[in-house]
Amino acid sequence: MEILDGRQISLDIKEEIKKEVAGYIDKGVRAPHLVAILVGNDPASQTYVNSKDKSCKEVGITSSLYKYSKDITEKELLEVIDFINNDDEIDGLIVQLPLPKHISEEKIIQRINPAKDVDGFHPMNIGKMVLGLPTYISATPFGIIQLLERYNIDTQGKNCVVIGRSNIVGTPISILLSRKAKHGNATVTLCHSRTKDLKNICKNADIIIAAIGKPKFLTADMVKKGAVVIDVGIHRVKSDKTKSGFKLIGDVDFDEVSKKCSFITPVPRGVGPMTIVSLMQNTLKAYKKEVK
Ligand code: GUN
């Protein structure tokens, strides 16, 4: 069994981004600029946004964090987005999800200029992704594809099972893996809460993407010997073995599943850092105006 070391790959990619950004700055042009909007004080969202901010700074991307109270109105938030859309010195804009219930995530996402939508959540960018046109691929699916690519894991004709159909991960990764592309051409089964006989479907899989949001959901009896397992989950659970009293675990029962598979991502240090670095790559793409 080999660990898919998302942290190491993300460090390699960060070095590549850093060099490219330094090249622009040496020529006297401004650095790429990403704005993240955070509404309310959800601790997980704060952690994600802080990691994104830190990573941007490490590679020379200017990062601004716009924080608003949970009581901001939808209208006010839409006005902030309009303001950022019209600022030529801002390349990328992300609005951290989830938003408070009184704000429509759909309306907010649709207001972002698609050319600045480095999360790849705007319907126009999702449509382009489905058609295989140049666009921003959302960060987690993009990170997973890059991890497979950098470890030379062949997906051609493979049976691939995706568990979870979220707009952010399950649905886009199922489309990307089935596309006619070097790291696509897989036969994909997208499973969800209504799927019958999930265990047998998983047992036939060469590649499993677990993105269900339930700790240790994928157990060893669901996995074929030699399968590739990608764990998208991240859950903070109590532990008496760590100083903090907590540890992070994924959607996969790592200790048991890892004994059976050929490749597996750990949690932490697997998909998480790949997601962040993919956002940096999308920001660089926005800066270079590669997505119109
Ligand atoms: N919430 C959970 N994941 C994400 C993400 O990738 N982007 C944004 N904007 N919000 C999220």
XYZ file of C-alpha atoms and ligand atoms in Angstrom:
303
model
C 0.000 0.000 0.000
C 1.246 3.469 -0.901
C 0.110 6.710 0.723
C -1.059 9.411 -1.677
C 0.819 12.228 -0.001
C -1.343 15.260 -0.729
C 0.764 17.435 1.514
C 4.002 16.714 -0.362
C 2.392 17.095 -3.801
C 0.797 20.358 -2.675
C 4.216 21.623 -1.524
C 5.675 20.750 -4.964
C 2.850 22.593 -6.740
C 3.186 25.559 -4.360
C 6.855 25.854 -5.347
C 5.817 25.935 -9.029
C 3.219 28.647 -8.328
C 5.670 30.661 -6.244
C 8.216 30.692 -9.082
C 5.613 31.723 -11.633
C 4.280 34.539 -9.409
C 7.826 35.744 -8.661
C 8.433 35.909 -12.434
C 5.542 38.377 -12.835
C 6.589 40.463 -9.856
C 10.175 40.642 -11.212
C 8.715 42.140 -14.383
C 7.163 44.898 -12.267
C 3.523 43.844 -12.535
C 1.215 43.512 -9.555
C 0.761 40.175 -7.774
C -2.365 38.037 -8.267
C -5.078 38.961 -5.769
C -7.684 36.666 -4.174
C -10.541 37.909 -1.987
C -12.328 35.542 0.393
C -15.643 36.540 1.956
C -16.515 34.995 5.296
C -19.951 35.505 6.837
C -20.563 34.618 10.488
C -18.266 32.717 12.809
C -18.544 29.040 11.907
C -15.277 27.583 13.303
C -14.715 25.154 10.380
C -15.206 27.945 7.820
C -12.801 30.177 9.761
C -10.173 27.424 9.727
C -10.577 26.850 5.963
C -10.394 30.546 5.146
C -7.322 31.035 7.343
C -5.533 28.131 5.606
C -6.342 29.599 2.199
C -5.073 33.016 3.328
C -1.831 31.527 4.689
C -1.184 29.486 1.530
C -1.765 32.494 -0.725
C 0.784 34.512 1.209
C 3.318 31.669 1.016
C 3.236 31.712 -2.800
C 3.147 35.502 -3.233
C -0.574 35.812 -4.009
C -2.157 38.845 -2.301
C -5.000 37.638 -0.118
C -7.746 39.768 1.422
C -10.292 38.468 3.860
C -13.617 40.332 4.033
C -15.399 39.319 7.246
C -19.059 40.088 7.889
C -21.393 39.399 10.790
C -23.987 36.638 10.370
C -26.609 39.397 10.271
C -25.473 40.916 6.965
C -28.425 41.023 4.572
C -28.462 39.289 1.205
C -28.738 42.689 -0.499
C -25.652 44.008 1.328
C -23.659 40.911 0.424
C -24.704 41.206 -3.230
C -23.456 44.813 -3.183
C -20.072 43.689 -1.830
C -19.830 41.163 -4.664
C -20.695 43.833 -7.259
C -17.977 46.042 -5.822
C -15.367 43.252 -6.070
C -16.561 42.243 -9.542
C -15.794 45.797 -10.686
C -12.343 46.024 -9.113
C -9.760 45.313 -11.827
C -7.080 44.683 -9.215
C -8.923 41.665 -7.799
C -8.554 38.473 -9.843
C -10.426 35.876 -7.822
C -13.355 35.907 -5.408
C -14.618 33.129 -3.160
C -17.548 33.251 -0.769
C -17.018 30.656 1.922
C -19.986 28.294 2.251
C -22.245 27.599 4.064
C -23.961 30.977 4.364
C -26.577 31.843 7.028
C -30.062 30.529 6.180
C -31.516 33.949 5.276
C -29.029 34.320 2.378
C -29.551 32.366 -0.832
C -26.262 30.653 -1.734
C -27.561 30.255 -5.280
C -28.150 34.009 -5.694
C -24.760 34.856 -4.206
C -22.839 32.408 -6.388
C -24.665 33.547 -9.502
C -23.720 37.168 -8.790
C -19.962 36.441 -8.880
C -18.384 37.391 -12.194
C -17.701 33.934 -13.768
C -14.227 35.147 -14.786
C -13.413 35.680 -11.062
C -15.206 32.561 -9.800
C -12.066 30.634 -8.817
C -14.180 28.184 -6.768
C -15.777 27.107 -10.063
C -19.254 27.169 -8.508
C -21.002 29.517 -10.997
C -23.466 27.653 -13.272
C -21.601 29.001 -16.319
C -18.328 27.482 -15.116
C -19.999 24.202 -14.171
C -21.538 24.088 -17.651
C -18.131 24.648 -19.227
C -16.632 21.910 -17.048
C -19.331 19.477 -18.231
C -18.558 20.366 -21.860
C -14.784 20.131 -21.349
C -14.247 23.837 -22.156
C -11.564 25.968 -20.430
C -12.879 26.918 -16.987
C -12.209 26.783 -13.261
C -12.616 23.258 -11.939
C -13.685 23.457 -8.299
C -10.801 22.995 -5.963
C -11.483 19.592 -4.368
C -12.238 17.691 -7.614
C -9.321 19.468 -9.300
C -7.069 18.470 -6.386
C -8.142 14.821 -6.634
C -7.501 14.693 -10.395
C -4.052 16.227 -9.885
C -3.220 13.730 -7.152
C -4.123 10.814 -9.462
C -2.115 12.463 -12.248
C 1.031 13.025 -10.183
C 0.996 9.415 -8.920
C 0.380 8.119 -12.476
C -2.781 6.324 -11.433
C -4.491 5.158 -14.591
C -8.237 5.810 -14.725
C -8.856 4.626 -18.323
C -11.661 2.066 -18.388
C -11.511 1.663 -14.599
C -14.592 1.115 -12.458
C -14.830 4.206 -10.345
C -17.339 4.644 -7.532
C -18.073 8.083 -6.092
C -19.983 8.111 -2.790
C -21.822 11.409 -2.277
C -23.413 13.687 -4.897
C -22.692 17.179 -3.525
C -22.394 20.076 -5.977
C -18.893 20.798 -4.643
C -17.307 17.330 -4.812
C -19.321 14.219 -5.748
C -21.120 15.499 -8.825
C -18.149 17.324 -10.436
C -15.621 14.535 -9.759
C -18.008 11.984 -11.286
C -18.185 14.105 -14.446
C -14.431 14.724 -14.602
C -13.572 11.035 -14.232
C -15.966 10.018 -16.991
C -14.834 12.717 -19.464
C -12.845 11.826 -22.535
C -9.497 12.909 -21.109
C -6.161 11.495 -20.010
C -7.264 11.307 -16.375
C -10.840 10.426 -17.250
C -12.393 7.694 -19.413
C -13.465 5.818 -16.277
C -16.803 4.050 -15.915
C -18.302 6.017 -13.058
C -21.050 5.058 -10.624
C -22.327 7.967 -8.537
C -23.787 6.648 -5.271
C -25.933 8.491 -2.725
C -28.349 8.023 0.162
C -30.887 6.143 -2.011
C -28.351 3.772 -3.576
C -29.182 0.110 -3.044
C -26.512 -2.455 -2.250
C -23.716 0.087 -1.870
C -21.385 -2.538 -0.428
C -21.437 -4.672 -3.578
C -21.101 -1.657 -5.856
C -18.016 -0.554 -3.888
C -16.541 -4.063 -3.901
C -16.386 -3.905 -7.710
C -14.584 -0.567 -7.738
C -11.000 -0.047 -8.859
C -11.153 3.518 -7.531
C -13.392 4.762 -4.697
C -13.930 8.439 -3.889
C -15.537 8.765 -0.449
C -17.262 12.148 -0.167
C -20.266 11.319 1.990
C -19.472 13.410 5.074
C -19.776 10.525 7.584
C -16.811 9.511 9.745
C -15.332 6.063 8.929
C -18.236 5.306 6.560
C -16.160 3.230 4.127
C -15.124 0.020 5.853
C -12.732 -2.736 4.758
C -15.531 -5.163 3.810
C -16.643 -2.664 1.114
C -13.247 -2.495 -0.591
C -11.672 -4.807 -3.187
C -8.050 -5.829 -2.683
C -5.765 -3.449 -4.598
C -8.336 -0.635 -4.948
C -7.360 3.054 -4.920
C -9.165 4.949 -2.139
C -9.559 8.727 -2.005
C -10.949 10.149 1.242
C -12.573 13.569 0.963
C -14.044 13.617 4.488
C -12.646 15.599 7.386
C -14.128 15.264 10.881
C -12.816 16.504 14.219
C -13.428 13.825 16.843
C -12.445 13.413 20.496
C -9.265 11.470 21.192
C -7.427 10.622 24.389
C -4.226 10.027 22.379
C -3.558 13.649 21.383
C -2.543 16.668 23.455
C -5.472 18.733 22.161
C -7.974 15.995 23.013
C -9.101 15.911 19.361
C -7.985 14.296 16.107
C -9.018 14.509 12.462
C -10.496 11.498 10.694
C -12.048 10.983 7.268
C -14.953 9.162 5.630
C -12.759 6.049 5.412
C -11.832 3.629 8.189
C -8.154 4.206 7.380
C -6.577 1.602 9.697
C -8.555 -1.307 8.210
C -9.072 -0.117 4.601
C -5.385 0.770 4.142
C -4.469 -2.918 4.653
C -6.411 -3.827 1.494
C -5.776 -1.065 -1.006
C -2.961 -0.189 -3.400
C -3.134 3.579 -2.795
C -4.946 5.630 -0.155
C -5.117 9.270 0.904
C -4.614 9.946 4.622
C -6.629 12.445 6.686
C -5.164 14.945 7.333
C -2.497 15.530 4.632
C -4.386 13.961 1.750
C -7.107 15.735 -0.219
C -7.214 18.814 2.095
C -3.895 20.410 1.051
C -4.617 19.519 -2.608
C -7.872 21.499 -2.390
C -6.084 24.587 -1.136
C -3.316 24.462 -3.713
C -5.881 23.961 -6.497
C -7.537 27.204 -5.447
C -4.147 28.937 -5.767
C -3.805 27.502 -9.283
C -7.276 28.758 -10.204
C -6.367 32.207 -8.866
C -3.272 32.230 -11.062
C -5.454 31.242 -14.018
C -7.786 34.158 -13.243
C -4.804 36.511 -13.029
C -3.612 35.321 -16.441
C -7.178 35.777 -17.756
C -7.315 32.237 -19.091
C -11.042 31.934 -18.367
C -13.169 34.524 -20.129
N -17.206 25.224 1.899
C -16.733 23.968 1.900
N -15.864 23.802 0.874
C -15.805 24.980 0.218
C -15.082 25.435 -0.914
O -14.320 24.718 -1.560
N -15.289 26.743 -1.263
C -16.140 27.552 -0.593
N -16.287 28.794 -1.030
N -16.823 27.161 0.465
C -16.655 25.879 0.866
